[in-house]
Tab-separated table of C-alpha atoms in Angstrom:
chain	number	residue	atom	x	y	z
A	174	MET	CA	-37.862	47.107	-10.650
A	175	THR	CA	-40.037	47.726	-13.733
A	176	ARG	CA	-43.322	47.862	-11.764
A	177	GLU	CA	-44.687	47.428	-8.289
A	178	LEU	CA	-44.872	43.983	-6.771
A	179	VAL	CA	-48.367	42.576	-6.477
A	180	LEU	CA	-49.772	39.555	-4.708
A	181	HIS	CA	-49.814	37.593	-7.956
A	182	ASP	CA	-46.028	38.009	-8.288
A	183	TRP	CA	-45.415	36.726	-4.786
A	184	LEU	CA	-47.731	33.773	-5.367
A	185	ALA	CA	-46.027	32.841	-8.642
A	186	ALA	CA	-42.550	33.134	-7.117
A	187	GLY	CA	-43.643	31.095	-4.081
A	188	ILE	CA	-45.102	28.382	-6.300
A	189	ALA	CA	-41.830	28.221	-8.258
A	190	LEU	CA	-39.820	27.878	-5.047
A	191	VAL	CA	-42.151	25.186	-3.695
A	192	ALA	CA	-41.975	23.321	-7.003
A	193	GLY	CA	-38.183	23.434	-6.872
A	194	ALA	CA	-38.186	22.161	-3.278
A	195	ALA	CA	-40.638	19.377	-4.171
A	196	ALA	CA	-38.493	18.358	-7.140
A	197	ALA	CA	-35.458	18.314	-4.849
A	198	LEU	CA	-37.231	15.980	-2.416
A	199	VAL	CA	-38.336	13.676	-5.224
A	200	LEU	CA	-34.825	13.556	-6.696
A	201	ARG	CA	-33.380	12.860	-3.253
A	202	ALA	CA	-35.738	9.914	-2.753
A	203	VAL	CA	-35.025	8.562	-6.238
A	204	LEU	CA	-31.251	8.812	-5.743
A	205	LYS	CA	-31.558	7.100	-2.371
A	206	ARG	CA	-33.278	4.140	-4.052
A	207	LEU	CA	-30.644	4.126	-6.772
A	208	ALA	CA	-27.902	4.084	-4.135
A	209	GLN	CA	-29.475	1.024	-2.515
A	210	HIS	CA	-29.638	-0.689	-5.883
A	211	ALA	CA	-26.029	0.280	-6.703
A	212	GLU	CA	-24.774	-1.369	-3.507
A	213	LYS	CA	-25.993	-4.716	-4.846
A	214	THR	CA	-23.976	-4.512	-8.045
A	215	ARG	CA	-20.386	-5.691	-8.357
A	216	TRP	CA	-19.098	-2.555	-10.083
A	217	ALA	CA	-17.998	0.167	-7.654
A	218	GLY	CA	-18.366	2.945	-10.228
A	219	ASP	CA	-22.150	3.190	-9.955
A	220	ASP	CA	-21.902	3.681	-6.176
A	221	ILE	CA	-19.464	6.555	-6.718
A	222	ILE	CA	-21.626	8.233	-9.390
A	223	VAL	CA	-24.870	7.970	-7.418
A	224	ASP	CA	-23.167	9.171	-4.239
A	225	ALA	CA	-21.831	12.219	-6.101
A	226	LEU	CA	-25.210	13.018	-7.690
A	227	ARG	CA	-27.100	12.952	-4.381
A	228	PRO	CA	-26.106	16.518	-3.405
A	229	VAL	CA	-26.009	18.055	-6.903
A	230	ALA	CA	-29.409	16.950	-8.224
A	231	PRO	CA	-31.515	18.335	-5.332
A	232	GLY	CA	-29.326	21.454	-5.306
A	233	ALA	CA	-29.889	21.959	-9.018
A	234	ALA	CA	-33.655	21.621	-8.507
A	235	LEU	CA	-33.626	24.259	-5.765
A	236	ILE	CA	-31.502	26.599	-7.873
A	237	GLY	CA	-33.810	26.039	-10.836
A	238	GLY	CA	-36.837	26.939	-8.720
A	239	ALA	CA	-35.086	30.069	-7.453
A	240	ALA	CA	-34.179	31.068	-11.014
A	241	VAL	CA	-37.791	30.664	-12.184
A	242	ALA	CA	-39.022	32.634	-9.175
A	243	ALA	CA	-36.580	35.438	-9.953
A	244	SER	CA	-37.703	35.528	-13.581
A	245	LEU	CA	-41.348	35.900	-12.503
A	246	LEU	CA	-40.608	38.928	-10.345
A	247	PRO	CA	-40.495	42.394	-11.969
A	248	LEU	CA	-36.790	42.956	-11.302
A	249	THR	CA	-34.545	45.399	-13.069
A	250	ALA	CA	-32.140	44.118	-15.685
A	251	ARG	CA	-29.159	44.708	-13.415
A	252	VAL	CA	-30.654	42.868	-10.443
A	253	SER	CA	-31.975	40.079	-12.629
A	254	GLY	CA	-28.579	39.634	-14.268
A	255	PHE	CA	-26.823	39.580	-10.883
A	256	VAL	CA	-29.273	36.969	-9.528
A	257	ASN	CA	-28.889	34.766	-12.592
A	258	GLN	CA	-25.094	34.987	-12.476
A	259	SER	CA	-25.034	34.186	-8.766
A	260	LEU	CA	-27.327	31.198	-9.136
A	261	THR	CA	-25.333	29.945	-12.123
A	262	ALA	CA	-22.058	30.295	-10.188
A	263	VAL	CA	-23.500	28.370	-7.240
A	264	LEU	CA	-24.719	25.662	-9.616
A	265	VAL	CA	-21.255	25.486	-11.216
A	266	LEU	CA	-19.603	25.120	-7.807
A	267	ILE	CA	-22.013	22.354	-6.778
A	268	ALA	CA	-21.450	20.554	-10.076
A	269	THR	CA	-17.691	20.983	-9.684
A	270	LEU	CA	-17.721	19.418	-6.216
A	271	SER	CA	-19.799	16.502	-7.465
A	272	THR	CA	-17.596	16.054	-10.536
A	273	ALA	CA	-14.506	16.080	-8.324
A	274	ARG	CA	-16.047	13.387	-6.118
A	275	VAL	CA	-16.924	11.242	-9.128
A	276	ILE	CA	-13.534	11.525	-10.826
A	277	THR	CA	-11.468	11.072	-7.654
A	278	GLY	CA	-13.631	8.135	-6.615
A	279	LEU	CA	-13.166	6.460	-9.985
A	280	VAL	CA	-9.408	7.123	-9.906
A	281	GLN	CA	-9.103	5.628	-6.425
A	282	SER	CA	-11.268	2.650	-7.376
A	283	LEU	CA	-9.082	2.024	-10.425
A	284	ALA	CA	-5.913	2.297	-8.324
A	285	GLN	CA	-7.247	-0.147	-5.736
A	286	SER	CA	-8.358	-2.633	-8.374
A	287	ARG	CA	-4.819	-2.727	-9.785
A	288	THR	CA	-2.774	-2.578	-6.574
A	289	GLY	CA	-4.891	-4.406	-4.028
A	290	VAL	CA	-7.577	-3.369	-1.582
A	291	ALA	CA	-5.052	-2.540	1.154
A	292	GLY	CA	-3.191	0.038	-0.876
A	293	SER	CA	-4.225	3.481	-2.062
A	294	ALA	CA	-2.172	5.880	-4.157
A	295	THR	CA	-3.549	9.203	-2.902
A	296	ILE	CA	-1.114	11.245	-4.992
A	297	PHE	CA	-3.210	10.731	-8.155
A	298	VAL	CA	-6.438	11.308	-6.220
A	299	ASN	CA	-5.190	14.584	-4.750
A	300	ILE	CA	-3.840	15.864	-8.068
A	301	THR	CA	-7.123	15.022	-9.811
A	302	ARG	CA	-9.173	16.731	-7.096
A	303	ILE	CA	-7.050	19.905	-7.218
A	304	VAL	CA	-7.259	20.135	-11.015
A	305	VAL	CA	-11.048	19.671	-11.126
A	306	LEU	CA	-11.723	22.129	-8.290
A	307	THR	CA	-9.426	24.739	-9.821
A	308	MET	CA	-11.153	24.501	-13.188
A	309	GLY	CA	-14.585	24.716	-11.575
A	310	PHE	CA	-13.554	27.771	-9.532
A	311	LEU	CA	-12.263	29.549	-12.637
A	312	VAL	CA	-15.482	28.776	-14.536
A	313	ALA	CA	-17.528	30.135	-11.618
A	314	LEU	CA	-15.510	33.358	-11.618
A	315	GLN	CA	-15.951	33.694	-15.381
A	316	THR	CA	-19.690	33.170	-14.927
A	317	MET	CA	-19.793	35.985	-12.362
A	318	GLY	CA	-18.176	38.282	-14.915
A	319	VAL	CA	-14.733	38.302	-13.319
A	320	SER	CA	-11.911	38.209	-15.868
A	321	ILE	CA	-9.610	35.301	-15.100
A	322	ALA	CA	-6.769	36.371	-17.433
A	323	PRO	CA	-5.060	38.608	-14.806
A	324	LEU	CA	-5.599	35.871	-12.240
A	325	LEU	CA	-3.901	33.299	-14.454
A	326	THR	CA	-0.988	35.681	-15.016
A	327	ALA	CA	-0.638	36.268	-11.291
A	328	LEU	CA	-0.823	32.543	-10.644
A	329	GLY	CA	1.927	31.949	-13.201
A	330	VAL	CA	4.290	34.471	-11.614
A	331	GLY	CA	3.394	33.350	-8.114
A	332	GLY	CA	3.754	29.723	-9.117
A	333	LEU	CA	7.319	30.341	-10.226
A	334	ALA	CA	8.169	31.883	-6.861
A	335	VAL	CA	6.472	29.037	-5.011
A	336	ALA	CA	8.331	26.480	-7.125
A	337	LEU	CA	11.665	28.027	-6.186
A	338	ALA	CA	10.736	28.054	-2.500
A	339	LEU	CA	9.395	24.492	-2.473
A	340	GLN	CA	12.040	22.668	-4.478
A	341	ASP	CA	12.225	19.688	-2.102
A	342	THR	CA	8.438	19.343	-1.946
A	343	LEU	CA	8.090	19.473	-5.729
A	344	ALA	CA	10.983	17.024	-6.106
A	345	ASN	CA	9.122	14.576	-3.862
A	346	LEU	CA	5.899	15.191	-5.785
A	347	PHE	CA	7.409	14.430	-9.183
A	348	ALA	CA	9.372	11.516	-7.724
A	349	GLY	CA	6.127	10.017	-6.453
A	350	VAL	CA	4.469	10.449	-9.848
A	351	HIS	CA	7.507	8.856	-11.513
A	352	ILE	CA	7.462	5.890	-9.112
A	353	LEU	CA	3.789	5.179	-9.757
A	354	ALA	CA	3.971	5.824	-13.502
A	355	SER	CA	6.964	3.510	-13.947
A	356	LYS	CA	5.211	0.844	-11.808
A	357	THR	CA	8.459	-0.020	-10.023
A	358	VAL	CA	6.623	0.255	-6.696
A	359	GLN	CA	2.874	0.037	-6.196
A	360	PRO	CA	0.751	0.174	-3.020
A	361	GLY	CA	0.573	-3.329	-1.588
A	362	ASP	CA	4.121	-4.320	-2.646
A	363	TYR	CA	6.633	-5.597	-0.104
A	364	ILE	CA	9.944	-3.775	-0.529
A	365	ARG	CA	13.328	-3.744	1.192
A	366	LEU	CA	15.725	-0.793	0.908
A	367	THR	CA	19.493	-1.120	1.018
A	368	SER	CA	19.434	1.028	4.159
A	369	GLY	CA	17.428	-1.680	5.940
A	370	GLU	CA	13.848	-0.381	5.889
A	371	GLU	CA	11.323	-2.932	4.670
A	372	GLY	CA	7.597	-3.572	4.716
A	373	TYR	CA	4.358	-3.269	2.764
A	374	VAL	CA	3.768	-0.057	0.816
A	375	VAL	CA	0.575	1.387	2.287
A	376	ASP	CA	0.351	4.663	0.395
A	377	ILE	CA	2.301	6.914	-1.970
A	378	ASN	CA	1.181	10.519	-1.480
A	379	TRP	CA	2.439	13.846	-2.792
A	380	ARG	CA	5.395	14.000	-0.388
A	381	ASN	CA	6.361	10.577	0.958
A	382	THR	CA	5.803	6.857	0.795
A	383	VAL	CA	4.277	5.121	3.816
A	384	VAL	CA	5.584	1.612	4.526
A	385	ARG	CA	4.134	-0.699	7.188
A	386	ASN	CA	6.660	-3.214	8.491
A	387	LEU	CA	5.849	-6.627	9.930
A	388	SER	CA	5.765	-5.248	13.487
A	389	ASN	CA	2.842	-3.024	12.350
A	390	ASN	CA	4.834	0.210	12.585
A	391	LEU	CA	4.802	2.856	9.870
A	392	VAL	CA	8.007	3.942	8.164
A	393	ILE	CA	7.832	7.298	6.341
A	394	ILE	CA	10.209	7.537	3.356
A	395	PRO	CA	10.466	10.715	1.214
A	396	ASN	CA	9.656	9.998	-2.414
A	397	GLY	CA	12.894	11.597	-3.601
A	398	ARG	CA	14.951	9.243	-1.464
A	399	LEU	CA	12.914	6.220	-2.545
A	400	ALA	CA	13.468	7.086	-6.218
A	401	LYS	CA	17.258	7.292	-5.741
A	402	THR	CA	17.958	4.290	-3.511
A	403	ASN	CA	18.398	0.640	-4.447
A	404	MET	CA	15.620	-1.642	-3.323
A	405	THR	CA	14.267	-5.156	-3.690
A	406	ASN	CA	10.598	-5.571	-4.579
A	407	PHE	CA	9.421	-8.971	-3.374
A	408	THR	CA	6.009	-8.610	-5.044
A	409	GLN	CA	7.084	-7.964	-8.629
A	410	PRO	CA	7.165	-9.370	-11.235
A	411	GLU	CA	4.926	-11.846	-9.378
A	412	GLN	CA	3.758	-12.174	-5.798
A	413	GLN	CA	4.659	-15.835	-5.333
A	414	LEU	CA	8.278	-16.495	-4.464
A	415	SER	CA	10.599	-19.324	-3.470
A	416	ILE	CA	12.379	-19.533	-0.124
A	417	LEU	CA	15.428	-21.581	0.847
A	418	VAL	CA	15.820	-23.634	4.032
A	419	GLN	CA	19.262	-25.027	4.935
A	420	VAL	CA	19.388	-28.564	6.414
A	421	GLY	CA	22.184	-31.001	7.246
A	422	VAL	CA	22.306	-34.778	7.875
A	423	GLY	CA	24.990	-37.139	9.117
A	424	TYR	CA	27.506	-38.840	6.815
A	425	GLU	CA	26.015	-42.232	7.621
A	426	SER	CA	22.613	-41.238	6.154
A	427	ASP	CA	21.263	-42.660	2.904
A	428	LEU	CA	20.944	-39.526	0.756
A	429	GLU	CA	18.316	-41.061	-1.529
A	430	HIS	CA	16.193	-41.818	1.524
A	431	VAL	CA	16.804	-38.324	2.905
A	432	GLU	CA	15.721	-36.703	-0.350
A	433	ARG	CA	12.577	-38.794	-0.613
A	434	VAL	CA	11.496	-38.117	2.976
A	435	THR	CA	12.206	-34.395	2.675
A	436	LEU	CA	10.154	-34.060	-0.505
A	437	GLU	CA	7.239	-35.847	1.171
A	438	VAL	CA	7.365	-33.321	4.001
A	439	VAL	CA	7.516	-30.456	1.477
A	440	ASP	CA	4.425	-31.769	-0.324
A	441	SER	CA	2.479	-32.082	2.948
A	442	VAL	CA	3.369	-28.532	3.984
A	443	MET	CA	2.461	-27.126	0.563
A	444	ALA	CA	-0.919	-28.876	0.703
A	445	ASP	CA	-1.874	-28.161	4.326
A	446	ILE	CA	-0.544	-24.760	5.375
A	447	ASN	CA	-2.309	-21.523	4.540
A	448	GLY	CA	-0.110	-19.260	2.421
A	449	ALA	CA	1.782	-22.077	0.700
A	450	VAL	CA	1.623	-22.816	-3.033
A	451	PRO	CA	-0.138	-26.197	-3.445
A	452	ASP	CA	1.169	-26.826	-6.965
A	453	HIS	CA	4.765	-25.969	-6.044
A	454	GLU	CA	7.256	-28.720	-6.915
A	455	GLY	CA	9.631	-29.064	-3.984
A	456	LYS	CA	13.354	-29.402	-4.657
A	457	VAL	CA	16.277	-30.723	-2.627
A	458	ARG	CA	19.843	-29.800	-3.576
A	459	PHE	CA	22.864	-31.294	-1.765
A	460	HIS	CA	25.786	-28.888	-1.949
A	461	THR	CA	28.423	-29.149	0.823
A	462	PHE	CA	30.523	-31.772	2.636
A	463	ALA	CA	30.797	-29.991	5.968
A	464	ASP	CA	32.889	-30.939	9.005
A	465	SER	CA	30.268	-33.153	10.630
A	466	ARG	CA	27.386	-33.402	8.141
A	467	ILE	CA	26.255	-33.113	4.537
A	468	ASN	CA	24.384	-29.866	3.941
A	469	PHE	CA	21.540	-29.420	1.472
A	470	THR	CA	19.010	-26.751	0.528
A	471	VAL	CA	15.235	-27.249	0.435
A	472	ILE	CA	13.258	-24.946	-1.896
A	473	LEU	CA	9.705	-24.082	-0.795
A	474	GLY	CA	7.012	-21.973	-2.464
A	475	VAL	CA	5.053	-19.253	-0.631
A	476	GLY	CA	2.165	-17.084	-1.731
A	477	GLU	CA	3.695	-13.786	-0.608
A	478	PHE	CA	6.596	-12.480	1.450
A	479	SER	CA	5.155	-12.593	4.970
A	480	ASP	CA	3.944	-16.196	4.527
A	481	GLN	CA	7.511	-17.494	4.539
A	482	TYR	CA	7.843	-17.339	8.322
A	483	ARG	CA	4.795	-19.525	8.901
A	484	ILE	CA	5.866	-21.947	6.160
A	485	LYS	CA	9.421	-22.267	7.532
A	486	HIS	CA	8.084	-22.765	11.053
A	487	GLU	CA	5.800	-25.632	10.088
A	488	PHE	CA	8.304	-27.219	7.686
A	489	ILE	CA	11.102	-27.381	10.269
A	490	LYS	CA	8.779	-28.909	12.858
A	491	ARG	CA	7.484	-31.566	10.477
A	492	LEU	CA	10.894	-32.355	9.035
A	493	HIS	CA	12.459	-32.766	12.477
A	494	ARG	CA	9.631	-35.063	13.574
A	495	ARG	CA	9.848	-37.104	10.366
A	496	PHE	CA	13.663	-37.426	10.550
A	497	ARG	CA	13.393	-38.745	14.108
A	498	ALA	CA	10.778	-41.294	13.003
A	499	GLU	CA	12.941	-42.410	10.056
A	500	GLY	CA	16.143	-42.584	12.110
A	501	ILE	CA	17.866	-39.814	10.145
A	502	SER	CA	20.300	-37.895	12.323
A	503	ILE	CA	20.967	-34.164	12.226
A	504	PRO	CA	24.350	-33.987	13.969
A	505	ALA	CA	25.490	-30.935	15.850
A	506	PRO	CA	28.784	-29.361	14.725
A	507	THR	CA	31.748	-31.115	16.428
A	508	HIS	CA	35.484	-30.467	16.473
A	509	THR	CA	38.178	-33.098	17.120
A	510	VAL	CA	41.324	-31.957	18.912
A	511	ALA	CA	44.415	-34.232	18.535
A	512	LEU	CA	47.302	-33.880	21.040
A	513	HIS	CA	50.633	-35.508	20.136
A	514	GLN	CA	52.767	-37.233	22.813
A	515	GLU	CA	55.770	-35.000	22.066
A	516	ALA	CA	53.750	-31.890	22.805
A	517	LEU	CA	52.526	-33.345	26.081
A	518	THR	CA	56.099	-34.292	27.133
A	519	ALA	CA	57.424	-30.840	26.262
A	520	ALA	CA	54.637	-29.187	28.209
A	521	ALA	CA	55.372	-31.348	31.276
A	522	ALA	CA	59.091	-30.437	31.176
A	523	LEU	CA	58.466	-26.708	31.389
A	524	PRO	CA	59.203	-25.142	34.798
A	525	PRO	CA	56.238	-24.027	36.801
A	526	VAL	CA	55.215	-20.407	36.575
A	527	PRO	CA	56.134	-18.615	39.805
A	528	HIS	CA	53.322	-16.912	41.676
A	529	GLN	CA	53.809	-13.502	43.238
A	530	ARG	CA	53.407	-13.571	46.989
A	531	GLU	CA	51.500	-10.755	48.567
A	532	THR	CA	52.926	-9.316	51.825
A	533	SER	CA	51.033	-7.248	54.239
A	534	PRO	CA	52.608	-3.934	55.194
A	535	SER	CA	53.983	-3.818	58.695
A	536	LEU	CA	52.061	-1.751	61.107
């Protein structure tokens, strides 16, 4: 302390602190109004930015008031330097947290806009958050006068040891990054593995991929296994797909009439049922002379994988009702057994099979 504290010093420092607090309150009110205005816009980025600035702007005002108050007090150079470094480090940490919130929010918003609202690829969000927080922490240490070169060296040596100990975890991490970067699987896709697991991809995180099947259960698949296995992606290259329904009619049916009636039913289903593709051109393909009927395939269009069950359900009901009204039969499989007279005569000439008589033991 260069001189004794007087009342004027305390008053000046108090005024600086009050001014910083008042500025913090004003900034908080302004950011609250901006947040209300951002909710009305269609772009999600402004909501993320305003939400991240709400803690940092008032905090910066308070830190600024404290810094001015400290500069007005007759402190020694050592104490003044320590106070300034501490306040700067706190400001850096607050700014780092807000920057991490902004960047991770924008990354997640971008991921959701490309993969659907239901999906979220948290692996990129977590990596981005870790990188930003690490850089902010190192800058804060450098601001406090702590040399970060030995720390970086220690982190490099320790990172090598951790990498050797966590080979499986790192393999899953890089497999998840590879899956998302190659765009073979994205959150929101419906996939089916050769091992039988299938469902909608809910999330791809740093260790595993979460899949929700149609029974609303979650299947957890390690990223390394997902990257190595064969799978079918029913969402790519496009979400709409065609499904096949097998039908058969009797040999006495007029196939031209059958085709015309079936296509009319296809058009009605495509136009009326939610999840169908209205502009889909239905197709009928006769392909097999079976034992008791002529089989054909009906090709329907659905919006996405899970819609096929509802579309098949309604199509079969309507087609069955229409066939009955038009007198078109759908025969059940039958088998004709022919017995020749010689076989019957030979069977009748065979001696009867003797039956073993059971005797009771004498008492």
